[in-house]
């Protein structure tokens, strides 16, 4: 029920995204994957109370499990972005919050959170995009603890990357955008972030060809240690007195 060091865990939930930021007994969930496989992964780790959930955007592969999670776990609050928050999953999520009396808050550009030793800042592009508007409306989260940074990029595409290019995106760990698809994670973006570790959340033998070979090549060229949930399973990264310790979940 408690972790000794601040830890970010990227869960193997198939073709989707789900991560947990844990510090002591405090837990924040960022996205929940498509189906219910996240719930037993949390229960196996002794997590029954979640201080906050952040939904980067309302696509089913990020949102699908959250209604069930909210109804079965004790959840302090849900954070959503009001932009492009539509569809069946969004409706089910709002209904689950109503039934469970879970407070809902809006994530806006510059919103900050604190979860134990983690300090998080939300970065949102202020543009409505014609192409992939839901993906490009994803909330990007920069999490800092003990001098180390994690950048969780949701499903932003190259258009949102360009808009956010003037922000301070430097991070030690990058959650690669949109499951490693071809559009985002450009050379310029990687040079701006300059990560030491990258994590790609994607499903085994997925139909989309994620991660794209061009993205993997850009990561290799920069000697960025890359973990993939389709091959490595659930991956955790601890911050031990400023050092990063990464590997299959321990």
Tab-separated table of C-alpha atoms in Angstrom, residues 49-233:
chain	number	residue	atom	x	y	z
A	49	UNK	CA	-7.604	4.414	-2.676
A	50	UNK	CA	-6.698	6.784	-5.514
A	51	UNK	CA	-6.145	10.425	-4.625
A	52	UNK	CA	-6.769	11.670	-8.158
A	53	UNK	CA	-7.349	10.494	-11.700
A	54	UNK	CA	-6.292	12.573	-14.698
A	55	UNK	CA	-7.807	11.756	-18.093
A	56	UNK	CA	-5.668	13.162	-20.895
A	57	UNK	CA	-8.512	12.849	-23.445
A	58	UNK	CA	-11.703	10.843	-23.840
A	59	UNK	CA	-10.706	8.209	-26.391
A	60	UNK	CA	-11.741	4.680	-25.295
A	61	UNK	CA	-8.159	3.349	-25.112
A	62	UNK	CA	-7.439	5.939	-22.406
A	63	UNK	CA	-10.871	6.314	-20.825
A	64	UNK	CA	-12.586	2.946	-21.129
A	65	UNK	CA	-11.757	1.457	-17.700
A	66	UNK	CA	-12.185	4.636	-15.690
A	67	UNK	CA	-15.975	4.441	-15.069
A	68	UNK	CA	-15.559	1.008	-13.488
A	69	UNK	CA	-12.475	2.178	-11.585
A	70	UNK	CA	-14.327	5.137	-10.116
A	71	UNK	CA	-17.232	2.971	-8.974
A	72	UNK	CA	-15.103	0.204	-7.442
A	73	UNK	CA	-12.240	2.181	-5.872
A	74	UNK	CA	-12.206	5.119	-3.486
A	75	UNK	CA	-11.299	8.079	-5.719
A	76	UNK	CA	-10.634	11.556	-4.368
A	77	UNK	CA	-11.265	13.512	-7.595
A	78	UNK	CA	-11.279	13.302	-11.369
A	79	UNK	CA	-9.486	15.817	-13.574
A	80	UNK	CA	-10.591	16.197	-17.205
A	81	UNK	CA	-9.926	18.662	-19.975
A	82	UNK	CA	-13.164	20.311	-21.154
A	83	UNK	CA	-11.889	20.431	-24.741
A	84	UNK	CA	-13.260	17.657	-26.978
A	85	UNK	CA	-14.763	15.870	-23.962
A	86	UNK	CA	-17.503	14.048	-25.867
A	87	UNK	CA	-18.590	10.543	-26.778
A	88	UNK	CA	-19.833	7.391	-25.092
A	89	UNK	CA	-16.860	7.014	-22.760
A	90	UNK	CA	-17.150	10.610	-21.576
A	91	UNK	CA	-20.870	10.085	-20.874
A	92	UNK	CA	-20.228	6.881	-18.909
A	93	UNK	CA	-17.470	8.547	-16.943
A	94	UNK	CA	-19.684	11.468	-15.921
A	95	UNK	CA	-22.448	9.054	-14.905
A	96	UNK	CA	-20.014	7.042	-12.764
A	97	UNK	CA	-18.862	10.222	-11.003
A	98	UNK	CA	-22.483	11.151	-10.305
A	99	UNK	CA	-23.269	7.739	-8.821
A	100	UNK	CA	-20.120	7.709	-6.678
A	101	UNK	CA	-20.165	11.426	-5.740
A	102	UNK	CA	-16.663	11.849	-7.171
A	103	UNK	CA	-15.772	15.536	-7.669
A	104	UNK	CA	-14.797	16.612	-11.196
A	105	UNK	CA	-12.271	19.369	-11.902
A	106	UNK	CA	-11.076	20.888	-15.168
A	107	UNK	CA	-7.476	20.638	-16.328
A	108	UNK	CA	-6.373	23.809	-18.082
A	109	UNK	CA	-3.053	25.023	-19.393
A	110	UNK	CA	-0.868	25.693	-16.367
A	111	UNK	CA	-2.967	23.711	-13.861
A	112	UNK	CA	-0.737	22.267	-11.127
A	113	UNK	CA	-1.146	19.225	-8.892
A	114	UNK	CA	0.776	17.825	-5.952
A	115	UNK	CA	0.747	14.108	-5.156
A	116	UNK	CA	3.124	13.311	-2.345
A	117	UNK	CA	6.624	14.161	-3.581
A	118	UNK	CA	5.412	14.754	-7.154
A	119	UNK	CA	4.648	18.223	-8.476
A	120	UNK	CA	2.769	18.190	-11.785
A	121	UNK	CA	2.041	20.885	-14.340
A	122	UNK	CA	-0.464	20.519	-17.190
A	123	UNK	CA	0.483	21.801	-20.636
A	124	UNK	CA	-2.305	22.207	-23.204
A	125	UNK	CA	-2.177	23.648	-26.686
A	126	UNK	CA	-4.605	26.580	-27.016
A	127	UNK	CA	-5.457	25.755	-30.631
A	128	UNK	CA	-8.365	23.820	-32.116
A	129	UNK	CA	-6.868	21.510	-34.705
A	130	UNK	CA	-8.529	20.304	-37.867
A	131	UNK	CA	-6.512	17.114	-37.927
A	132	UNK	CA	-6.908	14.626	-35.052
A	133	UNK	CA	-8.579	17.246	-32.829
A	134	UNK	CA	-9.182	14.866	-29.911
A	135	UNK	CA	-5.604	13.567	-29.859
A	136	UNK	CA	-4.149	17.053	-30.189
A	137	UNK	CA	-6.334	18.250	-27.297
A	138	UNK	CA	-4.623	15.771	-24.944
A	139	UNK	CA	-3.374	17.147	-21.661
A	140	UNK	CA	0.406	16.838	-21.430
A	141	UNK	CA	1.669	16.379	-17.869
A	142	UNK	CA	5.122	17.309	-16.609
A	143	UNK	CA	5.840	15.571	-13.296
A	144	UNK	CA	8.824	16.567	-11.156
A	145	UNK	CA	10.310	14.915	-8.082
A	146	UNK	CA	13.755	14.967	-6.476
A	147	UNK	CA	15.263	16.836	-9.396
A	148	UNK	CA	13.927	14.434	-12.032
A	149	UNK	CA	11.215	15.027	-14.631
A	150	UNK	CA	8.689	12.823	-16.384
A	151	UNK	CA	6.740	13.992	-19.445
A	152	UNK	CA	3.435	12.208	-20.137
A	153	UNK	CA	2.225	13.219	-23.573
A	154	UNK	CA	-1.131	11.475	-24.033
A	155	UNK	CA	-1.883	11.121	-27.739
A	156	UNK	CA	-0.700	14.503	-29.019
A	157	UNK	CA	0.212	14.593	-32.690
A	158	UNK	CA	2.807	16.642	-34.558
A	159	UNK	CA	0.484	19.687	-34.697
A	160	UNK	CA	0.269	19.992	-30.893
A	161	UNK	CA	3.979	19.272	-30.599
A	162	UNK	CA	4.685	22.310	-32.761
A	163	UNK	CA	2.424	24.538	-30.645
A	164	UNK	CA	4.069	23.346	-27.418
A	165	UNK	CA	7.592	23.652	-28.830
A	166	UNK	CA	8.255	26.914	-26.986
A	167	UNK	CA	7.473	25.349	-23.586
A	168	UNK	CA	9.985	23.884	-21.173
A	169	UNK	CA	9.592	20.230	-22.130
A	170	UNK	CA	12.911	18.960	-20.803
A	171	UNK	CA	12.479	15.621	-19.072
A	172	UNK	CA	14.495	12.607	-17.995
A	173	UNK	CA	11.673	10.206	-18.879
A	174	UNK	CA	9.345	10.514	-21.867
A	175	UNK	CA	6.078	8.649	-22.281
A	176	UNK	CA	6.123	8.533	-26.072
A	177	UNK	CA	3.061	10.163	-27.633
A	178	UNK	CA	0.247	8.166	-29.242
A	179	UNK	CA	1.737	4.719	-28.627
A	180	UNK	CA	4.738	5.485	-30.825
A	181	UNK	CA	2.740	6.350	-33.943
A	182	UNK	CA	4.468	7.862	-36.950
A	183	UNK	CA	3.301	11.488	-36.673
A	184	UNK	CA	4.589	12.788	-33.316
A	185	UNK	CA	7.956	12.367	-31.536
A	186	UNK	CA	9.836	14.290	-34.191
A	187	UNK	CA	13.581	14.913	-34.211
A	188	UNK	CA	13.015	18.467	-32.985
A	189	UNK	CA	10.752	17.293	-30.161
A	190	UNK	CA	13.233	14.690	-28.964
A	191	UNK	CA	16.040	17.227	-29.065
A	192	UNK	CA	13.935	19.632	-27.010
A	193	UNK	CA	12.976	17.033	-24.401
A	194	UNK	CA	16.367	15.260	-24.361
A	195	UNK	CA	15.121	12.234	-22.401
A	196	UNK	CA	17.347	9.492	-21.028
A	197	UNK	CA	14.507	6.955	-20.914
A	198	UNK	CA	11.468	6.498	-23.161
A	199	UNK	CA	8.410	4.326	-22.514
A	200	UNK	CA	6.022	3.256	-25.264
A	201	UNK	CA	2.612	1.967	-24.216
A	202	UNK	CA	1.172	-0.269	-26.918
A	203	UNK	CA	-0.452	-3.650	-27.401
A	204	UNK	CA	1.119	-6.849	-28.661
A	205	UNK	CA	0.643	-7.332	-32.413
A	206	UNK	CA	-1.663	-4.314	-32.545
A	207	UNK	CA	-3.403	-3.507	-35.825
A	208	UNK	CA	-1.907	-0.012	-36.091
A	209	UNK	CA	1.736	-1.016	-36.413
A	210	UNK	CA	2.692	0.821	-33.219
A	211	UNK	CA	5.402	1.702	-32.510
A	212	UNK	CA	6.422	2.926	-35.935
A	213	UNK	CA	9.957	1.972	-37.046
A	214	UNK	CA	10.852	5.629	-37.713
A	215	UNK	CA	10.129	6.528	-34.077
A	216	UNK	CA	12.216	3.622	-32.809
A	217	UNK	CA	15.064	4.673	-35.084
A	218	UNK	CA	14.999	8.256	-33.776
A	219	UNK	CA	15.175	6.913	-30.226
A	220	UNK	CA	18.065	4.599	-31.128
A	221	UNK	CA	19.997	7.394	-32.819
A	222	UNK	CA	19.951	9.337	-29.557
A	223	UNK	CA	20.761	6.266	-27.438
A	224	UNK	CA	17.575	6.701	-25.427
A	225	UNK	CA	16.877	3.587	-23.359
A	226	UNK	CA	13.433	2.487	-24.540
A	227	UNK	CA	10.925	0.269	-22.776
A	228	UNK	CA	7.788	-1.090	-24.455
A	229	UNK	CA	4.785	-2.530	-22.663
A	230	UNK	CA	4.076	-4.901	-25.558
A	231	UNK	CA	7.468	-6.569	-25.066
A	232	UNK	CA	8.501	-5.708	-21.512
A	233	UNK	CA	5.110	-5.760	-19.799
